[in-house]
Short mmCIF file of C-alpha atoms in Angstrom, two decimals:
data_model
loop_
_atom_site.label_atom_id
_atom_site.label_comp_id
_atom_site.label_asym_id
_atom_site.label_seq_id
_atom_site.Cartn_x
_atom_site.Cartn_y
_atom_site.Cartn_z
CA MET F 6 19.56 -8.49 -12.28
CA SER F 7 21.94 -5.55 -10.33
CA ILE F 8 20.38 -4.20 -6.82
CA PRO F 9 18.63 -1.01 -8.10
CA THR F 10 20.62 2.12 -6.67
CA ARG F 11 17.28 4.22 -5.27
CA VAL F 12 14.43 3.13 -4.28
CA LYS F 13 11.17 4.33 -4.26
CA LEU F 14 8.28 4.07 -1.38
CA VAL F 15 4.85 4.53 -1.36
CA GLU F 16 3.27 5.21 2.30
CA VAL F 17 -0.24 3.69 2.46
CA GLY F 18 -0.58 4.17 6.45
CA PRO F 19 -2.79 7.09 6.34
CA ARG F 20 -4.90 4.67 4.18
CA ASP F 21 -4.23 1.41 4.52
CA GLY F 22 -2.23 1.53 8.17
CA LEU F 23 -5.70 3.52 9.44
CA GLN F 24 -8.58 1.68 7.70
CA ASN F 25 -9.15 -0.42 10.37
CA GLU F 26 -8.51 0.84 13.45
CA LYS F 27 -11.49 0.56 15.99
CA GLN F 28 -11.34 3.67 17.52
CA ASP F 29 -12.06 7.37 15.38
CA VAL F 30 -8.73 8.31 14.11
CA PRO F 31 -9.87 12.51 13.28
CA ALA F 32 -9.61 13.95 9.77
CA ALA F 33 -7.11 16.55 11.84
CA VAL F 34 -5.07 13.89 13.50
CA LYS F 35 -4.98 11.77 9.22
CA ILE F 36 -3.62 15.19 8.08
CA GLU F 37 -0.81 15.68 10.57
CA LEU F 38 0.43 12.44 9.87
CA VAL F 39 0.46 12.81 5.91
CA HIS F 40 2.25 16.44 6.72
CA ARG F 41 5.37 14.59 8.74
CA LEU F 42 5.01 11.43 6.21
CA GLN F 43 5.89 13.94 3.74
CA ALA F 44 8.33 16.18 6.03
CA ALA F 45 10.56 13.15 6.19
CA GLY F 46 10.89 13.39 2.80
CA LEU F 47 8.18 10.68 1.57
CA LYS F 48 6.68 11.50 -2.39
CA GLU F 49 4.34 8.37 -2.67
CA ILE F 50 1.18 8.75 -0.16
CA GLU F 51 -1.69 6.96 -0.01
CA VAL F 52 -4.08 8.72 1.65
CA THR F 53 -7.54 7.97 1.54
CA SER F 54 -10.57 5.80 0.48
CA PHE F 55 -13.65 6.16 -1.47
CA VAL F 56 -15.48 2.84 0.01
CA SER F 57 -18.98 2.63 1.21
CA PRO F 58 -18.95 4.31 4.76
CA LYS F 59 -20.86 0.89 5.32
CA TRP F 60 -18.05 -0.19 5.08
CA VAL F 61 -15.06 1.45 6.20
CA PRO F 62 -16.37 3.77 8.39
CA GLN F 63 -13.21 5.06 9.40
CA MET F 64 -12.96 6.67 5.63
CA ALA F 65 -15.89 8.31 5.74
CA ASP F 66 -13.94 11.22 6.40
CA ASN F 67 -12.24 11.15 2.74
CA ALA F 68 -13.30 14.27 1.30
CA GLU F 69 -12.07 16.57 4.30
CA VAL F 70 -9.22 14.82 5.11
CA MET F 71 -7.83 16.02 1.18
CA ALA F 72 -9.25 19.24 1.36
CA GLY F 73 -7.10 19.92 4.23
CA ILE F 74 -3.70 18.17 2.97
CA HIS F 75 -1.62 21.05 2.36
CA ARG F 76 0.23 19.33 -1.13
CA LEU F 77 3.65 20.01 -1.26
CA PRO F 78 5.16 20.24 -5.10
CA GLY F 79 6.03 16.62 -6.41
CA VAL F 80 4.17 14.32 -3.79
CA ARG F 81 2.01 11.78 -5.74
CA TYR F 82 -1.53 11.58 -3.42
CA SER F 83 -3.29 8.99 -4.21
CA VAL F 84 -6.60 7.20 -2.74
CA LEU F 85 -8.54 3.98 -3.15
CA THR F 86 -11.56 3.70 -5.84
CA PRO F 87 -13.61 0.46 -5.28
CA ASN F 88 -15.76 1.62 -7.70
CA LEU F 89 -17.44 4.45 -10.45
CA LYS F 90 -19.37 6.06 -7.76
CA GLY F 91 -16.07 6.07 -5.97
CA PHE F 92 -14.31 7.33 -8.09
CA GLU F 93 -16.79 10.24 -8.76
CA ALA F 94 -16.43 11.41 -5.45
CA ALA F 95 -12.84 11.62 -5.26
CA LEU F 96 -12.40 13.18 -8.01
CA LEU F 97 -14.08 15.97 -6.31
CA THR F 98 -10.76 15.91 -4.46
CA LYS F 99 -8.45 16.20 -6.94
CA PRO F 100 -6.18 12.59 -6.29
CA ASP F 101 -3.23 12.72 -8.29
CA GLU F 102 -3.54 8.99 -8.31
CA ILE F 103 -6.51 6.25 -8.05
CA VAL F 104 -5.50 2.67 -6.30
CA VAL F 105 -7.86 -0.14 -7.81
CA PHE F 106 -7.94 -3.22 -6.09
CA ALA F 107 -8.92 -6.87 -7.04
CA SER F 108 -7.74 -10.82 -5.90
CA ALA F 109 -5.27 -13.62 -7.06
CA SER F 110 -7.82 -15.59 -5.41
CA GLU F 111 -11.35 -16.07 -6.15
CA ALA F 112 -11.88 -17.48 -2.77
CA PHE F 113 -11.12 -13.90 -1.06
CA SER F 114 -12.97 -12.08 -4.00
CA GLN F 115 -15.73 -13.46 -3.03
CA LYS F 116 -15.56 -12.51 0.51
CA ASN F 117 -13.82 -9.28 -0.02
CA ILE F 118 -16.18 -7.71 -2.02
CA ASN F 119 -18.73 -10.20 -3.31
CA CYS F 120 -17.76 -11.15 -6.73
CA SER F 121 -15.39 -13.08 -9.31
CA ILE F 122 -11.85 -12.11 -10.57
CA ALA F 123 -13.32 -11.43 -13.83
CA GLU F 124 -16.49 -9.13 -12.63
CA SER F 125 -14.08 -7.00 -10.28
CA ILE F 126 -12.20 -6.33 -13.05
CA GLU F 127 -15.22 -5.46 -15.63
CA ARG F 128 -16.37 -3.09 -12.28
CA PHE F 129 -13.32 -1.03 -12.49
CA ALA F 130 -12.41 -0.93 -16.65
CA PRO F 131 -14.73 2.23 -16.59
CA VAL F 132 -12.66 3.15 -13.69
CA VAL F 133 -9.55 3.00 -15.42
CA ASP F 134 -10.72 4.20 -18.53
CA ALA F 135 -12.50 7.71 -16.57
CA ALA F 136 -9.09 7.75 -14.03
CA ARG F 137 -6.81 7.70 -17.82
CA ALA F 138 -9.36 10.54 -19.50
CA ALA F 139 -9.05 13.30 -16.78
CA GLY F 140 -5.11 12.55 -16.63
CA ILE F 141 -5.01 10.47 -13.40
CA TYR F 142 -2.60 7.85 -13.20
CA VAL F 143 -3.83 4.29 -12.39
CA ARG F 144 -2.31 1.96 -9.65
CA GLY F 145 -3.53 -1.77 -9.34
CA ALA F 146 -3.33 -3.96 -6.18
CA MET F 147 -3.32 -7.34 -6.49
CA SER F 148 -4.65 -8.70 -3.14
CA CYS F 149 -3.22 -12.80 -1.98
CA SER F 150 -0.90 -12.54 -4.17
CA VAL F 151 0.95 -15.87 -1.89
CA GLY F 152 -1.11 -17.16 -0.36
CA CYS F 153 -5.12 -16.46 0.76
CA PRO F 154 -6.83 -16.76 4.35
CA TYR F 155 -9.42 -19.30 2.63
CA GLU F 156 -8.14 -21.50 -0.18
CA GLY F 157 -4.60 -21.14 1.03
CA GLU F 158 -1.03 -20.95 -1.63
CA VAL F 159 -1.87 -19.24 -4.57
CA ALA F 160 -0.08 -20.23 -7.41
CA PRO F 161 2.14 -18.15 -9.66
CA ALA F 162 -0.13 -19.05 -12.46
CA ARG F 163 -3.14 -17.02 -10.78
CA VAL F 164 -0.77 -13.74 -9.94
CA GLY F 165 0.04 -13.86 -14.05
CA TYR F 166 -3.99 -14.19 -14.82
CA LEU F 167 -4.65 -11.21 -12.78
CA ALA F 168 -2.05 -8.95 -14.18
CA GLY F 169 -2.93 -9.72 -17.23
CA LEU F 170 -6.73 -8.62 -16.96
CA MET F 171 -5.52 -5.11 -14.54
CA ARG F 172 -3.17 -4.86 -18.21
CA SER F 173 -6.39 -5.58 -20.49
CA ILE F 174 -8.17 -2.39 -18.61
CA GLY F 175 -5.31 -0.36 -18.91
CA VAL F 176 -4.01 -0.21 -15.85
CA GLN F 177 -0.31 1.33 -15.46
CA HIS F 178 1.20 0.05 -12.02
CA VAL F 179 0.89 -2.76 -10.72
CA GLY F 180 1.32 -3.74 -6.28
CA VAL F 181 2.16 -7.81 -5.79
CA ALA F 182 0.04 -7.86 -2.32
CA ASP F 183 1.33 -10.11 0.51
CA THR F 184 -2.15 -9.57 2.10
CA ILE F 185 -1.57 -12.07 5.24
CA GLY F 186 2.23 -12.39 4.94
CA VAL F 187 2.56 -15.74 4.69
CA GLY F 188 4.65 -15.51 1.69
CA THR F 189 8.59 -16.18 1.82
CA PRO F 190 11.37 -15.24 -0.61
CA LEU F 191 11.45 -18.20 -3.26
CA LYS F 192 7.15 -18.04 -3.60
CA VAL F 193 6.77 -14.06 -3.65
CA GLN F 194 10.05 -14.34 -6.02
CA ARG F 195 7.52 -16.41 -8.10
CA ALA F 196 4.49 -14.02 -7.80
CA MET F 197 6.61 -11.50 -8.95
CA GLU F 198 8.05 -13.11 -12.13
CA ALA F 199 4.43 -13.98 -13.24
CA THR F 200 3.51 -10.28 -12.88
CA LEU F 201 6.82 -8.95 -14.91
CA ARG F 202 5.55 -11.41 -17.82
CA HIS F 203 2.49 -8.57 -18.56
CA PHE F 204 4.55 -5.57 -16.73
CA ASP F 205 7.39 -3.81 -17.12
CA LEU F 206 9.72 -3.45 -13.69
CA ASP F 207 9.16 -0.09 -13.76
CA ASP F 208 5.80 -1.10 -13.04
CA VAL F 209 5.46 -3.18 -10.40
CA SER F 210 6.42 -3.00 -7.18
CA GLY F 211 6.34 -5.73 -3.18
CA HIS F 212 3.48 -4.97 -0.78
CA PHE F 213 4.41 -7.44 2.09
CA HIS F 214 2.10 -7.37 5.62
CA ASP F 215 5.12 -8.93 8.61
CA THR F 216 2.93 -11.45 9.92
CA TYR F 217 5.23 -14.50 9.55
CA GLY F 218 8.34 -12.29 10.17
CA GLN F 219 9.16 -12.16 6.38
CA ALA F 220 8.89 -9.15 5.18
CA LEU F 221 12.30 -7.50 5.08
CA ALA F 222 13.14 -10.84 3.54
CA ASN F 223 10.50 -10.44 0.66
CA THR F 224 11.38 -7.15 0.22
CA LEU F 225 15.06 -8.51 0.06
CA ILE F 226 14.70 -10.79 -2.64
CA CYS F 227 12.66 -7.92 -4.83
CA LEU F 228 15.43 -5.81 -4.65
CA GLN F 229 17.37 -8.83 -6.14
CA MET F 230 15.43 -9.17 -8.84
CA GLY F 231 15.85 -5.52 -9.55
CA VAL F 232 12.00 -3.93 -8.18
CA TRP F 233 12.61 -0.23 -7.28
CA GLN F 234 9.06 0.65 -5.47
CA PHE F 235 7.49 -0.77 -2.52
CA ASP F 236 4.74 -0.28 -0.46
CA ALA F 237 5.06 0.64 3.33
CA SER F 238 3.27 1.40 6.52
CA VAL F 239 4.62 3.98 8.99
CA ALA F 240 4.85 2.63 12.67
CA GLY F 241 3.48 -1.01 11.03
CA LEU F 242 0.29 0.28 10.81
CA GLY F 243 -2.93 -1.65 9.17
CA GLY F 244 -4.16 -5.04 9.08
CA CYS F 245 -7.17 -6.88 6.54
CA PRO F 246 -10.50 -7.41 7.59
CA TYR F 247 -11.14 -10.02 5.44
CA ALA F 248 -7.95 -11.70 6.72
CA LYS F 249 -7.93 -13.93 10.11
CA GLY F 250 -4.86 -13.15 11.14
CA ALA F 251 -2.99 -10.90 9.46
CA THR F 252 -1.21 -8.09 11.30
CA GLY F 253 0.38 -5.13 10.18
CA ASN F 254 2.36 -3.50 6.56
CA VAL F 255 5.76 -3.84 6.97
CA ALA F 256 7.09 -0.39 8.98
CA SER F 257 7.49 2.17 6.90
CA GLU F 258 10.71 2.67 9.42
CA ASP F 259 12.39 -1.00 8.81
CA VAL F 260 12.41 -0.54 5.25
CA VAL F 261 14.33 2.36 5.05
CA TYR F 262 17.00 1.70 7.86
CA LEU F 263 17.01 -2.49 5.84
CA LEU F 264 17.78 0.36 2.47
CA HIS F 265 20.12 2.97 3.61
CA GLY F 266 21.86 -0.04 5.38
CA MET F 267 22.46 -1.68 2.17
CA GLY F 268 23.62 2.45 0.29
CA ILE F 269 20.54 2.42 -0.89
CA GLU F 270 19.01 6.09 -1.87
CA THR F 271 15.56 6.57 -0.86
CA GLY F 272 14.54 10.87 -0.02
CA ILE F 273 14.02 10.34 3.22
CA ASP F 274 14.57 10.89 6.50
CA LEU F 275 14.96 7.99 8.92
CA ASP F 276 14.14 10.82 11.82
CA LYS F 277 11.18 12.53 10.66
CA LEU F 278 9.49 9.32 9.51
CA ILE F 279 10.27 7.35 13.33
CA ASP F 280 8.81 11.03 14.33
CA ALA F 281 6.08 10.33 12.28
CA GLY F 282 5.57 6.81 13.89
CA GLN F 283 6.11 7.95 17.23
CA PHE F 284 3.16 10.72 16.43
CA ILE F 285 -0.06 8.01 15.57
CA SER F 286 1.45 6.00 17.89
CA ASP F 287 0.52 7.74 20.98
CA PHE F 288 -2.51 8.78 19.17
CA LEU F 289 -3.90 4.90 19.16
CA GLY F 290 -2.12 4.46 22.39
CA ARG F 291 0.33 2.06 22.06
CA SER F 292 3.60 1.42 20.96
CA THR F 293 5.04 1.69 17.20
CA GLN F 294 5.32 -1.59 15.79
CA SER F 295 8.54 -0.87 14.16
CA ARG F 296 11.77 -2.98 15.16
CA ALA F 297 13.97 -0.11 14.27
CA GLY F 298 12.21 2.51 14.73
CA LYS F 299 11.97 1.52 18.32
CA ALA F 300 15.34 0.89 18.55
CA LEU F 301 16.30 4.32 17.13
CA PHE F 302 14.12 6.00 19.27
CA ASN F 303 15.18 4.28 22.79
CA LYS F 304 18.57 5.24 21.88
CA ARG F 305 17.86 8.94 21.53
CA PRO F 306 19.40 10.96 25.03
CA ASP F 307 16.45 11.68 26.89
#
Protein backbone atom coordinates (compact mmCIF):
# COMPACT_ATOMS: atom_id res chain seq x y z
CA MET A 1 0.00 0.00 0.00
CA SER A 2 1.42 3.39 -0.97
CA ILE A 3 1.61 6.22 1.55
CA PRO A 4 -1.17 8.77 0.95
CA THR A 5 -0.25 12.07 -0.68
CA ARG A 6 -2.80 13.98 1.39
CA VAL A 7 -4.00 13.50 4.97
CA LYS A 8 -7.07 14.85 6.74
CA LEU A 9 -6.68 15.77 10.39
CA VAL A 10 -9.64 15.90 12.75
CA GLU A 11 -8.84 18.44 15.46
CA VAL A 12 -10.20 17.17 18.77
CA GLY A 13 -8.60 19.71 21.11
CA PRO A 14 -11.70 21.81 21.87
CA ARG A 15 -13.65 18.72 22.99
CA ASP A 16 -11.42 15.76 23.83
CA GLY A 17 -8.56 18.04 24.77
CA LEU A 18 -10.36 20.39 27.14
CA GLN A 19 -12.99 18.11 28.68
CA ASN A 20 -10.83 17.04 31.61
CA GLU A 21 -9.29 20.40 32.48
CA LYS A 22 -9.84 21.14 36.16
CA GLN A 23 -9.99 24.90 35.70
CA ASP A 24 -13.02 26.39 34.01
CA VAL A 25 -12.41 27.32 30.38
CA PRO A 26 -14.95 30.00 29.42
CA ALA A 27 -17.04 29.61 26.29
CA ALA A 28 -15.34 32.67 24.77
CA VAL A 29 -11.93 30.96 25.03
CA LYS A 30 -13.25 27.76 23.46
CA ILE A 31 -14.83 29.75 20.62
CA GLU A 32 -11.60 31.67 20.05
CA LEU A 33 -9.68 28.37 19.94
CA VAL A 34 -12.03 27.01 17.28
CA HIS A 35 -11.64 30.23 15.27
CA ARG A 36 -7.85 30.00 15.44
CA LEU A 37 -7.90 26.35 14.42
CA GLN A 38 -10.08 26.95 11.38
CA ALA A 39 -7.93 29.96 10.46
CA ALA A 40 -4.96 27.55 10.46
CA GLY A 41 -6.73 25.43 7.85
CA LEU A 42 -8.39 22.72 9.93
CA LYS A 43 -11.48 21.46 8.09
CA GLU A 44 -12.70 18.99 10.73
CA ILE A 45 -13.13 20.24 14.30
CA GLU A 46 -14.63 18.33 17.21
CA VAL A 47 -16.13 21.23 19.12
CA THR A 48 -17.89 19.98 22.25
CA SER A 49 -19.96 17.18 23.76
CA PHE A 50 -23.58 16.94 24.81
CA VAL A 51 -23.11 14.88 27.94
CA SER A 52 -24.54 15.47 31.40
CA PRO A 53 -22.76 18.42 33.06
CA LYS A 54 -22.73 16.26 36.19
CA TRP A 55 -20.23 13.96 34.47
CA VAL A 56 -18.32 16.49 32.35
CA PRO A 57 -18.86 19.99 33.79
CA GLN A 58 -16.35 21.51 31.37
CA MET A 59 -18.77 20.87 28.48
CA ALA A 60 -21.84 22.42 30.16
CA ASP A 61 -21.57 25.43 27.82
CA ASN A 62 -21.93 23.24 24.70
CA ALA A 63 -24.87 25.14 23.15
CA GLU A 64 -23.25 28.52 23.87
CA VAL A 65 -20.03 27.44 22.18
CA MET A 66 -21.79 26.05 19.12
CA ALA A 67 -23.86 29.24 18.82
CA GLY A 68 -20.80 31.47 19.12
CA ILE A 69 -18.72 29.93 16.35
CA HIS A 70 -18.42 31.81 13.09
CA ARG A 71 -18.79 28.86 10.75
CA LEU A 72 -16.72 28.73 7.62
CA PRO A 73 -17.86 26.95 4.44
CA GLY A 74 -16.07 23.65 3.96
CA VAL A 75 -15.44 23.11 7.67
CA ARG A 76 -17.21 20.23 9.42
CA TYR A 77 -18.13 20.84 13.07
CA SER A 78 -18.74 17.71 15.13
CA VAL A 79 -20.04 17.01 18.63
CA LEU A 80 -20.02 13.96 20.89
CA THR A 81 -23.46 12.56 21.76
CA PRO A 82 -23.64 9.71 24.29
CA ASN A 83 -27.39 9.06 24.07
CA LEU A 84 -30.65 10.18 22.48
CA LYS A 85 -31.15 12.98 25.01
CA GLY A 86 -27.72 14.34 24.17
CA PHE A 87 -28.39 14.03 20.46
CA GLU A 88 -31.69 15.91 20.72
CA ALA A 89 -29.93 18.77 22.52
CA ALA A 90 -27.11 18.71 19.97
CA LEU A 91 -29.52 18.77 17.05
CA LEU A 92 -30.69 22.24 18.05
CA THR A 93 -27.13 23.53 17.48
CA LYS A 94 -26.93 22.12 13.93
CA PRO A 95 -23.75 20.00 14.04
CA ASP A 96 -22.40 18.61 10.76
CA GLU A 97 -21.41 15.35 12.39
CA ILE A 98 -21.97 13.47 15.62
CA VAL A 99 -19.61 11.10 17.37
CA VAL A 100 -20.70 8.05 19.32
CA PHE A 101 -18.19 6.07 21.36
CA ALA A 102 -17.79 2.53 22.57
CA SER A 103 -14.94 0.52 24.00
CA ALA A 104 -13.21 -2.59 22.70
CA SER A 105 -12.67 -3.52 26.36
CA GLU A 106 -15.59 -4.89 28.38
CA ALA A 107 -14.11 -3.67 31.68
CA PHE A 108 -13.54 -0.16 30.36
CA SER A 109 -17.10 -0.01 29.01
CA GLN A 110 -18.44 -0.85 32.47
CA LYS A 111 -16.20 1.70 34.22
CA ASN A 112 -16.72 4.44 31.64
CA ILE A 113 -20.42 4.25 30.80
CA ASN A 114 -21.74 1.61 33.23
CA CYS A 115 -22.85 -0.94 30.64
CA SER A 116 -21.51 -3.75 28.48
CA ILE A 117 -20.22 -3.22 24.94
CA ALA A 118 -23.37 -4.81 23.49
CA GLU A 119 -25.59 -2.62 25.68
CA SER A 120 -23.69 0.50 24.63
CA ILE A 121 -24.29 -0.33 20.98
CA GLU A 122 -28.02 -0.83 21.68
CA ARG A 123 -28.04 2.59 23.32
CA PHE A 124 -26.38 4.20 20.31
CA ALA A 125 -28.54 2.55 17.64
CA PRO A 126 -31.46 5.04 17.94
CA VAL A 127 -28.97 7.93 18.06
CA VAL A 128 -27.39 6.78 14.80
CA ASP A 129 -30.80 6.29 13.20
CA ALA A 130 -31.95 9.76 14.25
CA ALA A 131 -28.75 11.42 13.06
CA ARG A 132 -28.79 9.76 9.66
CA ALA A 133 -32.49 10.56 9.24
CA ALA A 134 -31.55 14.21 9.87
CA GLY A 135 -28.76 14.05 7.30
CA ILE A 136 -26.00 14.22 9.91
CA TYR A 137 -22.83 12.18 9.39
CA VAL A 138 -22.05 9.60 12.11
CA ARG A 139 -18.54 8.80 13.27
CA GLY A 140 -17.76 6.15 15.86
CA ALA A 141 -14.85 6.24 18.30
CA MET A 142 -13.55 2.83 19.37
CA SER A 143 -11.68 3.38 22.64
CA CYS A 144 -9.12 1.02 24.20
CA SER A 145 -8.46 -0.59 20.82
CA VAL A 146 -4.94 -1.63 21.82
CA GLY A 147 -4.87 -1.67 25.61
CA CYS A 148 -7.09 -1.13 28.63
CA PRO A 149 -6.18 0.20 32.11
CA TYR A 150 -8.23 -2.61 33.68
CA GLU A 151 -7.84 -5.57 31.28
CA GLY A 152 -4.38 -4.92 29.90
CA GLU A 153 -3.79 -5.85 26.26
CA VAL A 154 -6.87 -5.90 24.03
CA ALA A 155 -6.96 -8.58 21.33
CA PRO A 156 -7.50 -7.51 17.70
CA ALA A 157 -10.53 -9.82 17.61
CA ARG A 158 -12.23 -7.59 20.20
CA VAL A 159 -11.60 -4.57 18.00
CA GLY A 160 -13.05 -6.40 15.02
CA TYR A 161 -16.07 -7.39 17.09
CA LEU A 162 -16.72 -3.77 18.03
CA ALA A 163 -16.17 -2.55 14.47
CA GLY A 164 -18.73 -5.07 13.26
CA LEU A 165 -21.25 -3.87 15.82
CA MET A 166 -20.63 -0.25 14.82
CA ARG A 167 -21.17 -1.15 11.18
CA SER A 168 -24.37 -3.04 12.01
CA ILE A 169 -26.08 0.04 13.49
CA GLY A 170 -25.15 2.34 10.61
CA VAL A 171 -22.03 4.13 11.87
CA GLN A 172 -20.32 5.54 8.77
CA HIS A 173 -16.73 5.96 9.95
CA VAL A 174 -14.73 4.57 12.87
CA GLY A 175 -11.62 5.71 14.65
CA VAL A 176 -9.21 3.18 16.14
CA ALA A 177 -8.27 4.82 19.44
CA ASP A 178 -5.31 3.96 21.63
CA THR A 179 -6.95 5.64 24.61
CA ILE A 180 -4.14 5.11 27.12
CA GLY A 181 -1.25 5.37 24.66
CA VAL A 182 0.21 1.91 25.28
CA GLY A 183 0.16 0.85 21.62
CA THR A 184 3.22 0.11 19.56
CA PRO A 185 3.21 -0.08 15.75
CA LEU A 186 2.55 -3.80 15.21
CA LYS A 187 -0.23 -3.85 17.81
CA VAL A 188 -1.83 -0.80 16.20
CA GLN A 189 -1.47 -2.37 12.77
CA ARG A 190 -3.31 -5.50 13.94
CA ALA A 191 -6.11 -3.42 15.48
CA MET A 192 -6.43 -1.45 12.24
CA GLU A 193 -6.43 -4.64 10.14
CA ALA A 194 -9.25 -6.04 12.29
CA THR A 195 -11.23 -2.83 11.71
CA LEU A 196 -10.62 -2.91 7.96
CA ARG A 197 -12.47 -6.22 7.75
CA HIS A 198 -15.63 -4.21 8.45
CA PHE A 199 -14.91 -0.72 7.09
CA ASP A 200 -13.29 0.54 3.90
CA LEU A 201 -9.92 2.28 4.06
CA ASP A 202 -11.63 5.63 3.40
CA ASP A 203 -13.84 5.13 6.46
CA VAL A 204 -11.23 4.55 9.18
CA SER A 205 -8.94 6.83 11.15
CA GLY A 206 -6.30 6.63 13.86
CA HIS A 207 -6.56 8.29 17.28
CA PHE A 208 -3.38 7.98 19.29
CA HIS A 209 -2.31 9.17 22.73
CA ASP A 210 1.35 9.80 23.39
CA THR A 211 1.66 8.44 26.94
CA TYR A 212 4.66 6.26 26.05
CA GLY A 213 5.92 8.41 23.17
CA GLN A 214 4.61 6.02 20.51
CA ALA A 215 1.93 8.14 18.83
CA LEU A 216 3.99 9.30 15.83
CA ALA A 217 5.36 5.79 15.25
CA ASN A 218 1.79 4.48 15.36
CA THR A 219 0.73 7.20 12.93
CA LEU A 220 3.52 6.20 10.55
CA ILE A 221 2.57 2.50 10.49
CA CYS A 222 -1.00 3.50 9.64
CA LEU A 223 0.22 5.80 6.87
CA GLN A 224 2.13 2.84 5.47
CA MET A 225 -1.16 0.91 5.45
CA GLY A 226 -2.74 3.72 3.41
CA VAL A 227 -4.75 5.27 6.27
CA TRP A 228 -5.18 8.97 5.51
CA GLN A 229 -7.33 10.28 8.38
CA PHE A 230 -6.17 10.94 11.94
CA ASP A 231 -7.36 12.68 15.10
CA ALA A 232 -4.98 15.04 16.85
CA SER A 233 -5.19 17.65 19.58
CA VAL A 234 -3.58 21.08 19.44
CA ALA A 235 -0.78 21.52 22.02
CA GLY A 236 -1.24 17.84 22.97
CA LEU A 237 -4.26 18.66 25.13
CA GLY A 238 -6.29 15.91 26.70
CA GLY A 239 -6.29 12.65 28.56
CA CYS A 240 -8.96 10.30 29.80
CA PRO A 241 -10.70 10.63 33.20
CA TYR A 242 -11.24 6.87 33.40
CA ALA A 243 -7.76 5.84 32.32
CA LYS A 244 -5.18 6.44 35.05
CA GLY A 245 -1.89 7.74 33.70
CA ALA A 246 -3.21 8.47 30.21
CA THR A 247 -1.65 11.68 29.01
CA GLY A 248 -2.70 13.85 26.12
CA ASN A 249 -3.60 13.08 22.58
CA VAL A 250 -0.81 13.33 20.06
CA ALA A 251 -0.18 17.02 19.37
CA SER A 252 -1.59 18.30 16.08
CA GLU A 253 1.58 20.33 15.52
CA ASP A 254 3.76 17.21 15.80
CA VAL A 255 1.61 15.26 13.36
CA VAL A 256 1.61 18.13 10.85
CA TYR A 257 5.39 18.49 11.18
CA LEU A 258 5.76 14.76 10.46
CA LEU A 259 3.39 14.85 7.49
CA HIS A 260 4.88 17.97 5.91
CA GLY A 261 8.34 16.48 6.37
CA MET A 262 7.17 13.47 4.34
CA GLY A 263 5.80 15.70 1.59
CA ILE A 264 2.20 14.89 2.52
CA GLU A 265 -0.35 17.67 2.06
CA THR A 266 -2.62 18.67 4.93
CA GLY A 267 -3.91 22.12 3.95
CA ILE A 268 -2.77 23.31 7.40
CA ASP A 269 -0.60 26.35 8.10
CA LEU A 270 1.80 25.04 10.77
CA ASP A 271 2.73 28.51 12.04
CA LYS A 272 -0.91 29.42 12.64
CA LEU A 273 -1.50 26.05 14.29
CA ILE A 274 1.43 26.71 16.64
CA ASP A 275 -0.14 30.10 17.46
CA ALA A 276 -3.43 28.35 18.34
CA GLY A 277 -1.52 25.94 20.59
CA GLN A 278 0.27 28.82 22.31
CA PHE A 279 -3.02 30.65 22.80
CA ILE A 280 -4.70 27.81 24.69
CA SER A 281 -1.51 26.85 26.57
CA ASP A 282 -1.07 30.44 27.74
CA PHE A 283 -4.66 30.49 28.96
CA LEU A 284 -4.16 27.23 30.86
CA GLY A 285 -0.94 28.57 32.36
CA ARG A 286 1.42 25.91 31.11
CA SER A 287 3.70 25.26 28.17
CA THR A 288 2.53 23.42 25.08
CA GLN A 289 2.95 19.64 25.08
CA SER A 290 3.87 19.74 21.39
CA ARG A 291 7.55 19.06 20.82
CA ALA A 292 7.54 20.54 17.31
CA GLY A 293 5.38 23.45 18.44
CA LYS A 294 7.76 24.29 21.27
CA ALA A 295 10.89 23.98 19.10
CA LEU A 296 9.55 26.07 16.24
CA PHE A 297 8.09 28.71 18.56
CA ASN A 298 11.44 29.07 20.35
CA LYS A 299 13.21 29.55 17.01
CA ARG A 300 11.08 32.56 16.17
CA PRO A 301 12.83 35.93 16.35
CA ASP A 302 12.00 37.93 19.50
